[in-house]
Coordinates of C-alpha atoms in Angstrom, one line a residue:
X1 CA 0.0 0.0 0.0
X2 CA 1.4 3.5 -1.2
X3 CA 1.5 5.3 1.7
X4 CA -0.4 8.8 2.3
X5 CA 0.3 12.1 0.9
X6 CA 0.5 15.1 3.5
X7 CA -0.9 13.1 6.6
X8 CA -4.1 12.6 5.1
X9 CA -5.5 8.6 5.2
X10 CA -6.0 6.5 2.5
X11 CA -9.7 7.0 2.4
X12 CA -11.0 10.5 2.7
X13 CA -14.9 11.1 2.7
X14 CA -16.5 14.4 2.0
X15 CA -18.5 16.9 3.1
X16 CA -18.6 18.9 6.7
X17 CA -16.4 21.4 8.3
X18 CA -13.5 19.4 5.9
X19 CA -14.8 20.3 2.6
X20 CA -12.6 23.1 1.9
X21 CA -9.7 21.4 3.1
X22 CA -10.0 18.9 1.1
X23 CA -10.5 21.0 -2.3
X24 CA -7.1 22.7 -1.3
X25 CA -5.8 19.6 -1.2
X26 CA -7.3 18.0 -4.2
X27 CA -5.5 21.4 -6.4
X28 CA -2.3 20.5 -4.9
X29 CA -2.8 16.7 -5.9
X30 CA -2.5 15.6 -2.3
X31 CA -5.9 14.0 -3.1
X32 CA -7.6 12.5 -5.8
X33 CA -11.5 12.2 -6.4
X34 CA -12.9 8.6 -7.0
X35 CA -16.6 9.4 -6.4
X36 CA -19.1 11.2 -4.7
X37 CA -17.9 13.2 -1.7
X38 CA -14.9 10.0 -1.8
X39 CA -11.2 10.9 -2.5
X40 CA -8.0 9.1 -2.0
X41 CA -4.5 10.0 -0.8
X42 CA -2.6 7.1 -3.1
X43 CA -1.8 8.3 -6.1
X44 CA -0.1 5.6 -6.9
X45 CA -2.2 2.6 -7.0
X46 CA -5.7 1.9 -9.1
X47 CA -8.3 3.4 -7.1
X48 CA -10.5 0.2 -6.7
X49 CA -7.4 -0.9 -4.3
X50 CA -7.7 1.7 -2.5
X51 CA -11.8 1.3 -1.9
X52 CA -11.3 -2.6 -1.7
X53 CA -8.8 -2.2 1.4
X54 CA -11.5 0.6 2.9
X55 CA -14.9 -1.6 1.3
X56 CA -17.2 -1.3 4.5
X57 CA -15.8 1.6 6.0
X58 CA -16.8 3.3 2.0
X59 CA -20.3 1.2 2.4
X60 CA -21.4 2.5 5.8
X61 CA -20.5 6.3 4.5
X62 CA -23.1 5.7 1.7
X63 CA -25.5 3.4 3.6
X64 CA -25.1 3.9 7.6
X65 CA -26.6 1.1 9.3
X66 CA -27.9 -0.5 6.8
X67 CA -28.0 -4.6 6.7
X68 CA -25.6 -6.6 4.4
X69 CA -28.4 -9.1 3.1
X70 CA -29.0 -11.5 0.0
X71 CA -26.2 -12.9 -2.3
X72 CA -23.5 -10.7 -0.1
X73 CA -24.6 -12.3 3.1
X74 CA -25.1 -15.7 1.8
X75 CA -21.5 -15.6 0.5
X76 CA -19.5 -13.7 3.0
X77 CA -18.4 -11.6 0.7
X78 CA -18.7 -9.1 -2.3
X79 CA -20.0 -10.6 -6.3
X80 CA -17.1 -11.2 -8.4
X81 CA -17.5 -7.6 -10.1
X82 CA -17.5 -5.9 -6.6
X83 CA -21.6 -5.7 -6.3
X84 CA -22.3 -5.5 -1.9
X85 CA -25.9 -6.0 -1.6
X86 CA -27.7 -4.3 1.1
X87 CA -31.2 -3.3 2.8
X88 CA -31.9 0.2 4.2
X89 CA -34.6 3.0 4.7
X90 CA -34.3 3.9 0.6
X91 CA -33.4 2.2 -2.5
X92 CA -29.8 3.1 -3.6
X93 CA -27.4 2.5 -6.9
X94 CA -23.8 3.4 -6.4
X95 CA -20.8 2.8 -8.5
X96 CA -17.0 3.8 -7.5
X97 CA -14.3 2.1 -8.2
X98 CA -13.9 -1.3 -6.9
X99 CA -17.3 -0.9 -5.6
X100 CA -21.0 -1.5 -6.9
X101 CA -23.3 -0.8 -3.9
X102 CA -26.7 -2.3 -4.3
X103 CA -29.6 -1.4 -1.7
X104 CA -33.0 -2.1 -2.2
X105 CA -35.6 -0.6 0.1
X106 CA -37.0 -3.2 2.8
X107 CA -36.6 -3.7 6.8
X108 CA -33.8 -2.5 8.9
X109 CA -32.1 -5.3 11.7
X110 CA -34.4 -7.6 12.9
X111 CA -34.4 -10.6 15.3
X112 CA -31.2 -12.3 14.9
X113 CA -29.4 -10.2 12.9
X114 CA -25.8 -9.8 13.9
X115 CA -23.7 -6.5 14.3
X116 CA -21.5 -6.4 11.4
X117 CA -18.6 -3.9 10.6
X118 CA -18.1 -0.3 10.8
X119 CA -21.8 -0.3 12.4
X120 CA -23.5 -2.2 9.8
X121 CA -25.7 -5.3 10.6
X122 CA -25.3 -8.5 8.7
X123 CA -28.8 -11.0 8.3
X124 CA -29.3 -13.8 10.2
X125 CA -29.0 -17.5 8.5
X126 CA -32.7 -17.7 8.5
X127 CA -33.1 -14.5 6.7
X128 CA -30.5 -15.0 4.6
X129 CA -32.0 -18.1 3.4
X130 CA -35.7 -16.4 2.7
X131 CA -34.1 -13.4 1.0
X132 CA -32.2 -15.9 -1.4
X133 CA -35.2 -17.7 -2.3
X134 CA -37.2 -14.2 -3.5
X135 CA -37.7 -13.2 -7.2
X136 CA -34.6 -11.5 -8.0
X137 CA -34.9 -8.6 -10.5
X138 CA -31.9 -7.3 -11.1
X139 CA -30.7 -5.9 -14.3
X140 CA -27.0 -6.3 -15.5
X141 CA -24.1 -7.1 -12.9
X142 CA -24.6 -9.9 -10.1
X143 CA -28.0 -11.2 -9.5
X144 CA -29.0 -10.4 -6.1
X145 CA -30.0 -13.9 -5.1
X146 CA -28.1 -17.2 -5.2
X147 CA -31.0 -19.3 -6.1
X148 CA -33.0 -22.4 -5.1
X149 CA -30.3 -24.8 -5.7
X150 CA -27.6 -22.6 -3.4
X151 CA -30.1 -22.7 -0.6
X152 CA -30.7 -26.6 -0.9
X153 CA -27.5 -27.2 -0.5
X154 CA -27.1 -24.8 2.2
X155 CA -29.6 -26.1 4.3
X156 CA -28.6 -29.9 3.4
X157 CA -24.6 -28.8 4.9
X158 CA -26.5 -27.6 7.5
X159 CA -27.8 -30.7 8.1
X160 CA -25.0 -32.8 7.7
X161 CA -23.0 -30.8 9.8
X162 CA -25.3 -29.5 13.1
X163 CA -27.9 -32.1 12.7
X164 CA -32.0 -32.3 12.6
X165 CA -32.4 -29.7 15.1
X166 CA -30.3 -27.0 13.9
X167 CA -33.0 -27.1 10.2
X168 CA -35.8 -27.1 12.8
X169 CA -34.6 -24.2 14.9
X170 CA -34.1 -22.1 11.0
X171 CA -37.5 -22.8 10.4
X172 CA -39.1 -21.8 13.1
X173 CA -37.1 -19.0 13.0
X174 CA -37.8 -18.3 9.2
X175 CA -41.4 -18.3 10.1
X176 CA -41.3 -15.3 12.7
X177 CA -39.4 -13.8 10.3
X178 CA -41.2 -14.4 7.1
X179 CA -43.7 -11.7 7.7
X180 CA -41.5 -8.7 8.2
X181 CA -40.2 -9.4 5.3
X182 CA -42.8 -10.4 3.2
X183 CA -41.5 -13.4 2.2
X184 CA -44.6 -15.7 2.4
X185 CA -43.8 -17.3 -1.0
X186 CA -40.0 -18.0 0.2
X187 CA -41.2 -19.5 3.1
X188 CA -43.4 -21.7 1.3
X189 CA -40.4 -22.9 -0.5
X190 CA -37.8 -23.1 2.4
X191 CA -40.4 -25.4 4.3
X192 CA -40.7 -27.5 1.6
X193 CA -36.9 -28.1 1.0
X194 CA -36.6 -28.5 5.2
X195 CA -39.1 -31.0 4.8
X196 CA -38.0 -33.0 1.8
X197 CA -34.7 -33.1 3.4
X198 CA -35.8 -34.3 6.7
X199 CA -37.9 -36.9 4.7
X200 CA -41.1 -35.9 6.1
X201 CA -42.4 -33.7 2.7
X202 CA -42.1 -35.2 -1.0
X203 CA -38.6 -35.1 -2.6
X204 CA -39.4 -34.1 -5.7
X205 CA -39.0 -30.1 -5.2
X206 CA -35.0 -31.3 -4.7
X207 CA -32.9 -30.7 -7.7
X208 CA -29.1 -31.3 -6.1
X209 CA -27.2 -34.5 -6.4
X210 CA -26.7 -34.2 -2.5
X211 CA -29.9 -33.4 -1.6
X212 CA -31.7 -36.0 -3.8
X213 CA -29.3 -38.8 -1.8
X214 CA -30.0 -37.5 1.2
X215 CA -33.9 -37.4 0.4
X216 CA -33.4 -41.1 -0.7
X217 CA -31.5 -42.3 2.3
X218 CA -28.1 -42.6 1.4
X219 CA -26.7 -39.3 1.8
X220 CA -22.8 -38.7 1.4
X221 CA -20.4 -35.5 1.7
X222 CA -20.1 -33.4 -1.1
X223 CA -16.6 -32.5 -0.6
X224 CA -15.4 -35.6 -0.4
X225 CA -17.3 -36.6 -4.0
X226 CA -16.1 -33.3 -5.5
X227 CA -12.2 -34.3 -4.3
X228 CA -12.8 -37.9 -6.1
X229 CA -13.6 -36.6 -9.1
X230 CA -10.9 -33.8 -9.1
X231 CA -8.4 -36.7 -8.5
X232 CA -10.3 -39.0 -11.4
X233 CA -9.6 -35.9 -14.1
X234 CA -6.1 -35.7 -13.1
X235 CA -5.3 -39.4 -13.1
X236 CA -6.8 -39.3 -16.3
X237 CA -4.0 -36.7 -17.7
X238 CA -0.8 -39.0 -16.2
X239 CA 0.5 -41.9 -18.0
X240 CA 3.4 -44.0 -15.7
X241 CA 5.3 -46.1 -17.2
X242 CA 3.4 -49.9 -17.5
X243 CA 5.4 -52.1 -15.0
X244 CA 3.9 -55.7 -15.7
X245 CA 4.5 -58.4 -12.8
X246 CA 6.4 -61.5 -13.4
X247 CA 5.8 -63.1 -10.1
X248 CA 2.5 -64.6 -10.2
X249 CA 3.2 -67.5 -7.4
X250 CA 5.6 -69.8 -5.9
X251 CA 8.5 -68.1 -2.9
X252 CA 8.9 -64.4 -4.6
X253 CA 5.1 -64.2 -4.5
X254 CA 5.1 -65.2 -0.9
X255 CA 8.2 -62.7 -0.3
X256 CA 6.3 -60.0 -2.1
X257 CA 3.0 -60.3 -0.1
X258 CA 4.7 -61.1 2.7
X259 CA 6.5 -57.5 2.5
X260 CA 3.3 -55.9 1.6
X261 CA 2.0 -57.1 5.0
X262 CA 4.4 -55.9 7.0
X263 CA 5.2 -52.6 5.8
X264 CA 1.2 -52.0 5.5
X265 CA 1.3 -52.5 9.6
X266 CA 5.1 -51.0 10.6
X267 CA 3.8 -47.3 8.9
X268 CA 0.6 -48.1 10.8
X269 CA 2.7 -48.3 14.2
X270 CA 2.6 -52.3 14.8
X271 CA 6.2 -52.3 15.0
X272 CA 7.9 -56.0 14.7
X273 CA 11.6 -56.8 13.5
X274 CA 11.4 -58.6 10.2
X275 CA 12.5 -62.1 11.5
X276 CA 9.5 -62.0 14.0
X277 CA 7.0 -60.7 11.4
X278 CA 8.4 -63.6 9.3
X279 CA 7.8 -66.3 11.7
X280 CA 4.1 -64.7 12.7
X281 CA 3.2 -65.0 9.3
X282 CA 5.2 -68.5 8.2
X283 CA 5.6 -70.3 11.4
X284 CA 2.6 -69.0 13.1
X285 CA 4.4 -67.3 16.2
X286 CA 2.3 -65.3 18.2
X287 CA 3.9 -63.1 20.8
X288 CA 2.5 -63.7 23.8
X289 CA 2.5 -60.0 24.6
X290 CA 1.1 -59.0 21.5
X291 CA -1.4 -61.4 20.2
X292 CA -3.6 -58.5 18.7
X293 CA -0.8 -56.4 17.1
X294 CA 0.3 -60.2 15.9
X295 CA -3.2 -60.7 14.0
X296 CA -3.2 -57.6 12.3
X297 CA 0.1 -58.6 10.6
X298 CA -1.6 -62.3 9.8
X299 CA -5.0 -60.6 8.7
X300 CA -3.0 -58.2 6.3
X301 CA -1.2 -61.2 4.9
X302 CA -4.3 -63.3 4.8
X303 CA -5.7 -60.1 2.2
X304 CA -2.2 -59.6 0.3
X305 CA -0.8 -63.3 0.1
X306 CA -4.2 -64.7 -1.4
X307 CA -4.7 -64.8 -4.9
X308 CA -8.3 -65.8 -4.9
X309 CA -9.2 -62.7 -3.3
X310 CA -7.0 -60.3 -5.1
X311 CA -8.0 -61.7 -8.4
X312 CA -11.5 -60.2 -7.8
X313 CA -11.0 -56.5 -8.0
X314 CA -13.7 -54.0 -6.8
X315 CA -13.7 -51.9 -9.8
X316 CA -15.0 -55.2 -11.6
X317 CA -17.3 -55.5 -8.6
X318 CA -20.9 -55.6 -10.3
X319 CA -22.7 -53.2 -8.1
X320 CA -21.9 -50.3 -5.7
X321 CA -23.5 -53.0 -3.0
X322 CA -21.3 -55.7 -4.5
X323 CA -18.2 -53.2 -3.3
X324 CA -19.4 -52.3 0.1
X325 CA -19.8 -55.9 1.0
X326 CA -16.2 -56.8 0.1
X327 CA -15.0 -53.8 1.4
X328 CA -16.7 -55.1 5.0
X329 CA -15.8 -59.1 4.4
X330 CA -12.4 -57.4 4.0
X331 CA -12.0 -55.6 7.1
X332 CA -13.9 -58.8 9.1
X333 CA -10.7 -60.7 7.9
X334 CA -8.0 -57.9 8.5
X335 CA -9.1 -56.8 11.9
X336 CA -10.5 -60.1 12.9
X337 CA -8.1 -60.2 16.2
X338 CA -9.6 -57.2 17.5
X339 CA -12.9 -57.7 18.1
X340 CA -13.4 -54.1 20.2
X341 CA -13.3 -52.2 16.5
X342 CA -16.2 -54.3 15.3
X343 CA -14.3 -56.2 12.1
X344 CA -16.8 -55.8 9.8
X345 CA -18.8 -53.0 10.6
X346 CA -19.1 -49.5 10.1
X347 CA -17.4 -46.4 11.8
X348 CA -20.0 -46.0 14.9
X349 CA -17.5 -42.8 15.9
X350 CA -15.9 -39.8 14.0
X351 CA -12.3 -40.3 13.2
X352 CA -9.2 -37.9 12.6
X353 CA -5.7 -38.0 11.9
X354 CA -4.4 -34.8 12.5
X355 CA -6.4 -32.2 11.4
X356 CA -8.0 -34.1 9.1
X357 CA -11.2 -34.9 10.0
X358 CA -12.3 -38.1 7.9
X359 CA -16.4 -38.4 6.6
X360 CA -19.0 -38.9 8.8
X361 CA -20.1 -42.4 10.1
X362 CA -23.7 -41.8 8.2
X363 CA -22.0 -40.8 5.2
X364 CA -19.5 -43.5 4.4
X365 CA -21.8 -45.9 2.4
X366 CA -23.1 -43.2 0.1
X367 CA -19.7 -41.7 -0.1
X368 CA -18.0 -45.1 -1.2
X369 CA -20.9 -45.9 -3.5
X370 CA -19.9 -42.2 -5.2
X371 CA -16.3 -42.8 -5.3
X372 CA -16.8 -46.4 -6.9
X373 CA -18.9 -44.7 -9.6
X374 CA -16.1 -42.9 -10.6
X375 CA -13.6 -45.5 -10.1
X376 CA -15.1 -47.6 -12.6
X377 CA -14.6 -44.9 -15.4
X378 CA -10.8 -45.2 -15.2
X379 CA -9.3 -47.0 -18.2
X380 CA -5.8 -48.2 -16.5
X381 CA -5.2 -50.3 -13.5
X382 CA -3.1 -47.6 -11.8
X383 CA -5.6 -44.8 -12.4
X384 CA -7.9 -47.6 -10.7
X385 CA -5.4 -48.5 -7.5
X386 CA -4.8 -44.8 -6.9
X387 CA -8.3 -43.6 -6.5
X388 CA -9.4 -46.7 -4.6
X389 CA -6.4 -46.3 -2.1
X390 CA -7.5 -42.4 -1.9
X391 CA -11.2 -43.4 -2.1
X392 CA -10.8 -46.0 1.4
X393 CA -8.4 -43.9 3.2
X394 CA -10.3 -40.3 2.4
X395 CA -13.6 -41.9 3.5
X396 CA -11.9 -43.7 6.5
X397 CA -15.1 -46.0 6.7
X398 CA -14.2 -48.4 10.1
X399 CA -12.9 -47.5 13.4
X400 CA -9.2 -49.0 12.7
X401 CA -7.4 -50.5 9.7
X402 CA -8.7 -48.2 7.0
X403 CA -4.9 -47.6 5.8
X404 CA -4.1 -51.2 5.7
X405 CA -7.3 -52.0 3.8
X406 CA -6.7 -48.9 1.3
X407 CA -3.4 -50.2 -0.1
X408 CA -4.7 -54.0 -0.1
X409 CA -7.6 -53.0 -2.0
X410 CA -5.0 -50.3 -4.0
X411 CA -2.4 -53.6 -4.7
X412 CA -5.3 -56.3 -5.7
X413 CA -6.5 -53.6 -8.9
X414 CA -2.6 -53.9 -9.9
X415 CA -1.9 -57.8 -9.2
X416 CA -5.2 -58.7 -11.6
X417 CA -4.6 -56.6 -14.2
X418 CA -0.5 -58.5 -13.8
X419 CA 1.1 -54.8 -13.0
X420 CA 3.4 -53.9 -9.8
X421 CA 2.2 -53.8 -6.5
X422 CA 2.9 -50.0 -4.8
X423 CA 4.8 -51.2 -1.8
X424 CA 5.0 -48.3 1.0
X425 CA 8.4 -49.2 3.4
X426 CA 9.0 -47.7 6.3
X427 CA 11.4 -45.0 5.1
X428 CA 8.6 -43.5 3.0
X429 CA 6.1 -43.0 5.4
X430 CA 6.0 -39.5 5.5
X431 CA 6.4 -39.0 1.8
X432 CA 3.4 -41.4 1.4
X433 CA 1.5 -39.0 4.0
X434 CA 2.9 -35.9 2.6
X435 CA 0.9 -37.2 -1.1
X436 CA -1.9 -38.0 1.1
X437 CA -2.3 -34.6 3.0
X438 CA -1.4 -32.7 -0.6
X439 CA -4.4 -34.0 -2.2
X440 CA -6.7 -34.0 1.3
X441 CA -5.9 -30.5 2.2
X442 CA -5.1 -28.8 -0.5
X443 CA -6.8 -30.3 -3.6
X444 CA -3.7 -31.4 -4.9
X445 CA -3.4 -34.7 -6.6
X446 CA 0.8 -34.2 -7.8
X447 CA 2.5 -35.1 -5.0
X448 CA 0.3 -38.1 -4.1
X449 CA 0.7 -39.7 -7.9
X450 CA 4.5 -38.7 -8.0
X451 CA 4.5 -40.5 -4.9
X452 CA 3.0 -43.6 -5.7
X453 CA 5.0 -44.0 -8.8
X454 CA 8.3 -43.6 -7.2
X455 CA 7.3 -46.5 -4.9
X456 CA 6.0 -48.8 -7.5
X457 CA 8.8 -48.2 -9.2
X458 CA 10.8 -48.8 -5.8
X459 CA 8.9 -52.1 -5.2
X460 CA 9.6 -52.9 -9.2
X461 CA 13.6 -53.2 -8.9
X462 CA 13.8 -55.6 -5.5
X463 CA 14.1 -58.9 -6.0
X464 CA 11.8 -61.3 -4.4
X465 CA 13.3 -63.9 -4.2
X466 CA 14.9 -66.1 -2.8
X467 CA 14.1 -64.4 0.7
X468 CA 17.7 -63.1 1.7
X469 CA 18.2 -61.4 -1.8
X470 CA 14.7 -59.5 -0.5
X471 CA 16.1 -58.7 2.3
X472 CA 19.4 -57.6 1.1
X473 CA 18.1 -55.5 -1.6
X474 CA 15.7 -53.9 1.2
X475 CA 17.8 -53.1 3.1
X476 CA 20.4 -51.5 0.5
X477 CA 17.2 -49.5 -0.5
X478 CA 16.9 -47.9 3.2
X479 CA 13.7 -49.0 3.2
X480 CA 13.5 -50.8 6.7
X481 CA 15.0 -47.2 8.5
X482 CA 12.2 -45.3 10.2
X483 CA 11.2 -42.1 8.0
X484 CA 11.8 -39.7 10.9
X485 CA 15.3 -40.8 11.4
X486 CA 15.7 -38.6 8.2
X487 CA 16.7 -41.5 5.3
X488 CA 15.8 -41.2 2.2
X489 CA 14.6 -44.3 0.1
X490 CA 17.4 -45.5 -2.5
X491 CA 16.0 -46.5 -5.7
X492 CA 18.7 -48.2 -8.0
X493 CA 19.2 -45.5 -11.3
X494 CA 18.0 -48.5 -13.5
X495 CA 15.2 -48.9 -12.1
X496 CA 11.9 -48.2 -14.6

């Protein structure tokens, strides 16, 4: 920000005891004029900066407590061309730079209206909603309203994420309301849309995709749905190299898998040495200690090590049902030794990993059943084992083993189709969570295909077998060191 000429601010508004001093300062060029009884001290930058920095202060000079309503208060902000929508005592159209002030005649604050900025009010959520659903009329610019569809899914977020009585509570509130603002007609429609949501009123005045699930009683999260398919146009735009699988049985297959299970439970934090991993899973050893931490290593090997079962792929699964079921017979064999997560059964409990909050437990069947949809347009069997390891570990749908589960289900689309498995050692871990977080957080899908190449390619130049050439090659790779201890994996230059 340029700073200001002869101590006057930024901003400067008109009129008063001031007006003289300010055309004094305006023939000197200490000022410039940018609209009615509005100047500015920078000189140097566009003018609509300098009213975008100053926005309310500029709209409560030409509209003093007035009420930021409609399209402004339903977004939170200004239109993409600068239009603030407001309600005051008269009707006003103002245009400055940066600015297009739009007030239309109608009630001052009323019941739950919050204090806003600069002395301005800002509508309540109920009002908000009614104003949104009135006949808009504007000409040219924004339109004042957001629309039917906008509210629907407004009120179905606020339903998904404060529950049935939070939409009560705006109803009832919408109806004291309704009157003062003559909104009989919006009200009409807002109960309507309450209703159909909360399955008491016919669905049929819904028109969004999460609205209409919800309506039909398998809702799912909209944000999740909208990251699947952000991930399934970029997967669609990579190409990695094809990396077909020679082992198909016999000891480097049982290596491999073998490998696949431990790994899959070391980044988990069940923590054995190698040789006592090996003889859980070959010898059946079970450390008296540890007899649960021992049966998630079995139960991942039991997935991984059986050809049966990786030989029928979800994506070939005939029917979103089809998929949840295996996804659940899956988990019933994986977490088997712990019966207090319920193996089997659905998330009964949020869950988070950091600050990552994973979907809802009454969301998880709809959101799989979305994400399988568009799994099954993917053409290549890594497009397919990336979005279904994304798809399980985004959704998180059971109390425990969801990471596990993701790359079993993520390594069986790649064994069927006869391509690499995507092996995640120990030394990757945070580069596999990085990938994860990149395309959780911050819609970035890059960093978690980079990643997944780099460790099928990784898991493409060991060699399985026999056993201590594994081993050897493993170890060479750094791939048993624990990530934080600050190694980096070593994949061989030839590798491909």
């Amino acid at each position: 920000m340029a700073k200001s000429r002869a101590g006057w601010p930024e901003i400067v508004f008109g009129g008063g005891s001031a007006s003289s001093r300010i055309s004094r300062a305006v023939a000197r060029g200490d000022l410039a004029k940018i609209g009615p009884a509005l100047y500015t001290s920078n000189l140097k930058d566009p003018p609509e900066r300098a009213v975008e920095r100053h926005r309310w202060a500029v709209i409560a000079h030409y509209a003093p407590n007035a009420v930021v309503t409609h399209r402004t208060a339903f977004d939170g902000r200004p239109a993409q061309d600068g239009t603030v929508f407001m309600t005051g005592p008269v009707g006003k159209r103002l245009d400055v730079p940066g600015l297009r002030l739009r007030m239309e005649k109608g009630p001052g604050p009323l019941a739950g209206d919050q204090p806003f900025v600069n002395g301005l009010t800002i509508a309540s959520e109920p009002r908000l909603l009614l104003e949104n659903l009135g006949i808009a009329r504007e000409r040219g610019g924004a339109c004042r309203t957001v629309g039917r569809e906008a509210v629907e899914q407004r009120l179905e977020t606020i339903l998904r994420s404060r529950g049935e009585t939070a939409l009560n509570v705006v109803r009832d509130q919408a109806r004291v309301l309704a009157p003062a603002l003559g909104a009989a007609r919006a009200l009409t429609q807002l109960d309507a849309l309450i209703g159909a949501l909360l399955r008491s009123r016919p669905a049929n005045v819904l028109v969004g995709a999460a609205a209409r699930a919800r309506a039909g009683g398998l809702p799912f999260d909209p944000e999740r749905v909208e990251r699947f398919e952000l991930l399934a146009r970029s997967l669609q735009t990579v190409t990695p190299p094809l990396r077909p699988d020679p082992i198909v049985a016999g000891p480097a297959f049982e290596n491999l898998a073998f490998f696949d299970a431990y790994f899959s439970n070391y980044i988990e934090g069940t923590e054995f040495g190698v040789d006592e991993a090996h003889a859980i899973v070959f010898e059946g050893v079970i450390p008296e200690q540890r007899p649960a931490d021992a049966h998630d290593v079995l139960g991942t090997y039991r997935l991984v090590g059986d050809t049966t079962w990786l030989d029928r792929t979800a994506s070939a699964d005939r029917t979103a049902s089809d998929f949840l079921d295996r996804l659940k017979e899956a988990h019933q064999t994986l977490m088997g030794g712990r019966p207090e997560v319920g193996p089997g059964q659905w998330k009964t409990r949020p869950n988070q990993a950091g600050g990552t909050r994973f979907v809802e437990s009454e969301l998880v069947p709809g959101t799989l059943e979305r994400g399988w949809e568009s799994l099954r347009r993917l053409r290549t069997a890594f497009q397919r084992a990336a979005m279904m390891m994304f798809l399980i570990t985004e959704t998180h749908p059971f109390n425990d083993g969801n990471g596990r589960l993701a790359r079993a289900f993520m390594n069986a689309e790649l064994v069927e189709a006869g391509e690499r498995r995507i092996i995640i050692p120990t030394v990757y871990r945070e580069d596999y969570l990085g990938g994860l977080r990149a395309l959780s957080r911050q819609d970035n899908p890059s960093p978690f295909l980079l990643m997944l190449d780099q460790a099928q390619r990784f898991t493409a130049s060991v060699r399985w077998e026999p056993y201590a050439a594994a081993l050897a090659d493993l170890t060479a790779a750094n791939a048993l060191a624990p990530g934080e201890a600050g190694g980096r994996l070593r994949i061989p230059r030839t590798a491909v």
